[in-house]
Coordinates of C-alpha atoms in Angstrom, one line a residue:
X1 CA 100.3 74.9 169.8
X2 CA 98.4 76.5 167.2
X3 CA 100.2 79.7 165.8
X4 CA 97.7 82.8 166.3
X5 CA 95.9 83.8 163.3
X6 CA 97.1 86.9 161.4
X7 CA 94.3 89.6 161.0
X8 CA 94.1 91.4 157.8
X9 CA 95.1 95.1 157.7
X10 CA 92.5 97.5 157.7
X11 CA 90.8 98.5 154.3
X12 CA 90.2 102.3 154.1
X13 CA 87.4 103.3 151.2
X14 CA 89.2 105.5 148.8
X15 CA 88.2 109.3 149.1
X16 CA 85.4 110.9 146.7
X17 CA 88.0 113.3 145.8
X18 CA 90.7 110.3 145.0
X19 CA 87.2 108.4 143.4
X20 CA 86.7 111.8 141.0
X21 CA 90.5 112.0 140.4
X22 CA 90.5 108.5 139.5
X23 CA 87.8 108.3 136.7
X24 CA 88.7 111.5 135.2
X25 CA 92.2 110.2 134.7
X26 CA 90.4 107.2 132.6
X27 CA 88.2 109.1 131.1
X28 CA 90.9 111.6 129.8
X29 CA 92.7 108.5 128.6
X30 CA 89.6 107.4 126.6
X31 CA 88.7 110.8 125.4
X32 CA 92.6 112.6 123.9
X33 CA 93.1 109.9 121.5
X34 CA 89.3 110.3 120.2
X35 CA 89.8 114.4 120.3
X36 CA 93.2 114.0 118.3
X37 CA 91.2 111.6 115.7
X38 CA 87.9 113.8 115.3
X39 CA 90.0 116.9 115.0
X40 CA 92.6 115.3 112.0
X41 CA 89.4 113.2 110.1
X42 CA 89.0 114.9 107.0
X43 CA 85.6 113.1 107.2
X44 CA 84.3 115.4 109.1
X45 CA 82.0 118.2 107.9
X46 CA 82.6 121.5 107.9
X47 CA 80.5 124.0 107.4
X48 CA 80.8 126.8 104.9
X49 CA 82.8 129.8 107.5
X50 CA 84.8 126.7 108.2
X51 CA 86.2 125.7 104.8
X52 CA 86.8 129.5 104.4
X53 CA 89.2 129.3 108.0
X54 CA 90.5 126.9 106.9
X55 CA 91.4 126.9 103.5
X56 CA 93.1 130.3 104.9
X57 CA 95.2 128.6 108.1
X58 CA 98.5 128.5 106.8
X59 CA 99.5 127.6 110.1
X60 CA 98.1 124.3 110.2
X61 CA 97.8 122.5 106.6
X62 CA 96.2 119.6 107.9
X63 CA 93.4 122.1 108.2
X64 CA 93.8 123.6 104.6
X65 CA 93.7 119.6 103.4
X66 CA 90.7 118.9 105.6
X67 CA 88.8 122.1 103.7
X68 CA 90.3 120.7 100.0
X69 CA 89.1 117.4 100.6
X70 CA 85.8 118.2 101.9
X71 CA 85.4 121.1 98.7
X72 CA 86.4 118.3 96.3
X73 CA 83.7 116.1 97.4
X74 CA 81.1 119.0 96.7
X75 CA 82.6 119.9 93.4
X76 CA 82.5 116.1 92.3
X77 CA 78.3 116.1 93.2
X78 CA 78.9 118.6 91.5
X79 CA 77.7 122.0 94.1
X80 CA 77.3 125.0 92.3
X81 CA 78.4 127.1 95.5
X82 CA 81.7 125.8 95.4
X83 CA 83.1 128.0 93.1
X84 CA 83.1 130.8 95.5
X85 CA 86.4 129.0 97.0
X86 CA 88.3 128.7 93.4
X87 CA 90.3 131.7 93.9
X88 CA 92.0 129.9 96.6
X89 CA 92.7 127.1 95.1
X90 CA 94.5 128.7 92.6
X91 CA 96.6 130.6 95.7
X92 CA 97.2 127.0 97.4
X93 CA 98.7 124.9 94.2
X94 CA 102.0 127.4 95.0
X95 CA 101.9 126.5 98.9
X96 CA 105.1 125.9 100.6
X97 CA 103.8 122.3 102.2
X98 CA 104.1 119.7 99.8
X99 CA 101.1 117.6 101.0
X100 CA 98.6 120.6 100.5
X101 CA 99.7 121.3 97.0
X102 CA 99.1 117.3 96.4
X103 CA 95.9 117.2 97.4
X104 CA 94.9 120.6 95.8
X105 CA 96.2 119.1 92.5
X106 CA 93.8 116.2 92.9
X107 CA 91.3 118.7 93.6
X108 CA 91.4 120.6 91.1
X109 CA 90.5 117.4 88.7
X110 CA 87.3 117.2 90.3
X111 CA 86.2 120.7 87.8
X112 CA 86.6 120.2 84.4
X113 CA 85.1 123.1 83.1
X114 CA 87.2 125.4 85.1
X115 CA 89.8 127.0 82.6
X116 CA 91.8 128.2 85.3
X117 CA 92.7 125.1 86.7
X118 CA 93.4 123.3 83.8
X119 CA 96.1 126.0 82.9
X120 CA 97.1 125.5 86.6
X121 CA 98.2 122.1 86.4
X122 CA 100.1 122.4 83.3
X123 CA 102.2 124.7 85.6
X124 CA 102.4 122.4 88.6
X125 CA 103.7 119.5 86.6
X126 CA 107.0 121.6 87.1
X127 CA 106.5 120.5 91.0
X128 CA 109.3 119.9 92.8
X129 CA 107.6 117.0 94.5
X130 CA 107.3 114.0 92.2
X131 CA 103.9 113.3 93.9
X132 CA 102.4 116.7 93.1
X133 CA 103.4 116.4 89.1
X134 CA 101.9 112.8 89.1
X135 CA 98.9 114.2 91.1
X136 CA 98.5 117.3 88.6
X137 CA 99.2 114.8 85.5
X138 CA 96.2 112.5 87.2
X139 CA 94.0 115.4 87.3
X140 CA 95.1 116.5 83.4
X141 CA 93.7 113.1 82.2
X142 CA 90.3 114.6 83.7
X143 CA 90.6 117.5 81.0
X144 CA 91.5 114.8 78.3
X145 CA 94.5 116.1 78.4
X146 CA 97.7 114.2 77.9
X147 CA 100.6 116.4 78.8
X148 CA 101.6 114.6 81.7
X149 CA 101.7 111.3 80.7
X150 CA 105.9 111.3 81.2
X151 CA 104.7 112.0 85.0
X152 CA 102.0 109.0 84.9
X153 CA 104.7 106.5 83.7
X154 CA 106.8 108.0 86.4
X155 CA 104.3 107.1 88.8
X156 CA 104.9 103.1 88.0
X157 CA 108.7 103.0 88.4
X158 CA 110.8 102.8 92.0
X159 CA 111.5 106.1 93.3
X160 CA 114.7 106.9 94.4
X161 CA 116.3 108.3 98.2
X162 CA 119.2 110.1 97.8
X163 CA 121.3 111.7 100.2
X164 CA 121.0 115.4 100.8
X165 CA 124.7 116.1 101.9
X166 CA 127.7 114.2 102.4
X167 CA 127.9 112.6 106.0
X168 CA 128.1 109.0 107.4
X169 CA 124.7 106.8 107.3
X170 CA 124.3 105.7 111.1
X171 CA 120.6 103.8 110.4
X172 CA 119.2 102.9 107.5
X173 CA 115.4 100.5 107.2
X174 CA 115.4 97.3 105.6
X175 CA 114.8 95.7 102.3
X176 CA 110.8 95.3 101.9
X177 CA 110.0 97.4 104.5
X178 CA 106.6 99.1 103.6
X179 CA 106.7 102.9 104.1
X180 CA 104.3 106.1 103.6
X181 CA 105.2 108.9 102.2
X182 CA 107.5 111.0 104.7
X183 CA 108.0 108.3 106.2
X184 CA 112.1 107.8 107.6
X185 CA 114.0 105.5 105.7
X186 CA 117.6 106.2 107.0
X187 CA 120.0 108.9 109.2
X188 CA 122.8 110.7 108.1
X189 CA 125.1 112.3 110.2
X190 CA 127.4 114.8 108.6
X191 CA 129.7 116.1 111.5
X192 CA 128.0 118.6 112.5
X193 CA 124.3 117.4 112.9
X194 CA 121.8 114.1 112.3
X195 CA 119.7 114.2 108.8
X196 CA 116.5 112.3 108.6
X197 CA 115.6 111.1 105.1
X198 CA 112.2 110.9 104.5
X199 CA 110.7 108.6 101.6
X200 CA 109.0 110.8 99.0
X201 CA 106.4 108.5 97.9
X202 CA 104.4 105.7 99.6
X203 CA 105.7 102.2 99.0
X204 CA 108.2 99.5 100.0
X205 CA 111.7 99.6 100.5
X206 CA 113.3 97.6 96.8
X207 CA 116.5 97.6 97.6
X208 CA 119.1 99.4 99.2
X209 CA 122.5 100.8 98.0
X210 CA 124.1 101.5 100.7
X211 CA 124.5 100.2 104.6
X212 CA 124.8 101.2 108.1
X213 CA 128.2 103.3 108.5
X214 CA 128.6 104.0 105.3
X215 CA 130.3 107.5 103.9
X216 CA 128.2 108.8 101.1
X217 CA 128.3 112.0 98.7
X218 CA 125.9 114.5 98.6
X219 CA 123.2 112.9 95.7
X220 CA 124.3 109.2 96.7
X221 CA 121.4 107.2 96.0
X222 CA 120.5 105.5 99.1
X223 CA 117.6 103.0 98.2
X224 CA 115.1 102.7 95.5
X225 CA 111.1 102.0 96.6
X226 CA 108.4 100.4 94.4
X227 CA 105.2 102.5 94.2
X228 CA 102.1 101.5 96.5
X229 CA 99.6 99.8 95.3
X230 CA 96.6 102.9 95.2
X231 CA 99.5 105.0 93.3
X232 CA 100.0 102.3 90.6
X233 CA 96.3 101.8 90.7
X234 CA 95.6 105.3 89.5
X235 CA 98.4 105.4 87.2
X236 CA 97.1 102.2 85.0
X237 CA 93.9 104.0 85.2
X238 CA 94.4 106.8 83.9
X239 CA 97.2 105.1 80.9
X240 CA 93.7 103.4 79.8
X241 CA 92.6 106.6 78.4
X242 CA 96.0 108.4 77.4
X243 CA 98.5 105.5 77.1
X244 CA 100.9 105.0 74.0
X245 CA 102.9 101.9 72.6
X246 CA 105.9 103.6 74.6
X247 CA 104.1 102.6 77.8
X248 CA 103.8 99.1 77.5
X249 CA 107.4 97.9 78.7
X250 CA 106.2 99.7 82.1
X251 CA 103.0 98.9 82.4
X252 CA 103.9 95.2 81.4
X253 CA 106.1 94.9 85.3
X254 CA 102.4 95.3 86.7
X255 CA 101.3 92.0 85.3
X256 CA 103.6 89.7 86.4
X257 CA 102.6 86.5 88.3
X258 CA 104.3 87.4 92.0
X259 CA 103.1 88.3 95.1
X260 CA 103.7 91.6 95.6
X261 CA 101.2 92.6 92.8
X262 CA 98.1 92.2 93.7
X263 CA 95.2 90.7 91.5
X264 CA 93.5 94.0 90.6
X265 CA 96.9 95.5 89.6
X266 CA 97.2 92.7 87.4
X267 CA 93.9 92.7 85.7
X268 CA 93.9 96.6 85.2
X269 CA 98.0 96.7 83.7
X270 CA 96.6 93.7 81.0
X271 CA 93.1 96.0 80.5
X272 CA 95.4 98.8 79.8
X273 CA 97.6 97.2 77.5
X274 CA 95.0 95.9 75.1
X275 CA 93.3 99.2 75.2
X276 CA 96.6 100.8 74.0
X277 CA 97.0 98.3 71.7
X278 CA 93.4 98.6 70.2
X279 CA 94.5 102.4 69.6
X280 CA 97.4 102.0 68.2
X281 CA 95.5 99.6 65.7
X282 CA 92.4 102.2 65.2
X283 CA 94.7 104.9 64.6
X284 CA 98.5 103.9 63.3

């Protein structure tokens, strides 16, 4: 006998009100990661009572940086009207986030005629971050001068981690792991609490000194990172101009045959080389 067909349940439509519920779910998916990006691009242009909020939020420096950056690009046209912000970026190069007083430094380069800011970053190459001294030394070059040209060779060589207090390292990253700048490279714990410790430039992880469950002393280094490419890149550049025979046996690492260094990093180190080398010879 022939078993009875089964009949399909019943299909009921979905409801308008499930049907609106529905696509404004997707189109809030789609929409908060585009809100997040158009409200953190620093391409994005702001008008001139906007650079003025901004430049003045000190409770969100991604907003101060988004004002710099768009304020260097007019001074580097160069547009005239941009001197009515100077003042404050004289204020910012003494601001308590590190990664506005970076990019201040580099804006502040973008002016050479501004007396101010030269005399400002002669003072910020006493930074505390080694990022904003090699970002202030960068912007010196601009001004032809060469009084942080210790800071541009720094800018070359690994940078190290160091522990901030004594404690027991429960996680540490690995050996040629490639890292931005704040990025976490290992955990400390020190009885009491967890320490993160943050990279302080952007590169890759050289080596390491320590390992997972280690004890360590406060100032222990942890690991040593080679510079990224863009910072290296800058450096060579600006050596070109302001270099000395001193500089060579760092600026000779950069043209070695080896993967990690790419081909423009090796053509720039050699171009700044022989220009140091033609100086030394035009003026011994």
């Amino acid at each position: 006998m022939a078993s009875p067909t089964a009949t399909a349940p019943p299909r009921h439509p979905m409801s308008t009100r499930n049907r609106l519920l529905f696509f404004l779910t997707a189109w809030l998916i789609v929409l908060m990661p585009f809100l997040f990006w158009w409200s953190t691009w620093f391409g994005r242009r702001l008008s001139n009572t906007q650079i003025t909020q901004y430049l003045n939020d000190d409770k969100h420096p991604r907003h101060i940086q988004h004002a710099l950056v768009q304020l260097g690009e007019r001074m580097a046209r160069p547009d005239a009207a941009a001197t009515q912000w100077y003042p404050q970026l004289l204020r910012l190069a003494s601001h308590p986030v590190e990664e506005v007083r970076n990019t201040d430094a580099w804006v502040m380069g973008q002016d050479t005629s501004a007396a101010a800011f030269h005399e400002t970053l002669l003072n910020m190459l006493q930074d505390s971050s080694p990022m904003v001294r090699g970002n202030a030394a960068l912007s010196l070059v601009r001004f032809g001068d060469a009084a942080g040209r210790p800071q541009i060779i720094a800018l070359l060589q690994p940078a190290s981690v160091v522990a901030p207090a004594a404690g027991r390292v429960i996680d540490i990253d690995k050996v040629g792991t490639s890292v931005r700048q704040g990025g976490l490279v290992a955990k400390l714990n020190d009885g009491r609490r967890t320490i993160e410790i943050r990279t302080p430039i952007t590169g890759r992880i050289r080596t390491l000194s320590v390992a997972t469950g280690a004890t360590v002393a406060a100032g222990t280094q942890l690991a040593a990172l080679d510079p990224g490419s863009e910072q290296v890149w800058e450096a060579l550049r600006a050596l070109y101009l302001v270099g000395q025979p001193d500089d060579l046996p760092a600026i000779r690492i950069y043209e070695r045959n080896v993967p990690e260094i790419p081909d423009r990093l090796r053509q720039q180190a050699a171009l700044t080389e022989k220009a140091i080398q033609d100086r030394a010879t035009s003026h011994p």
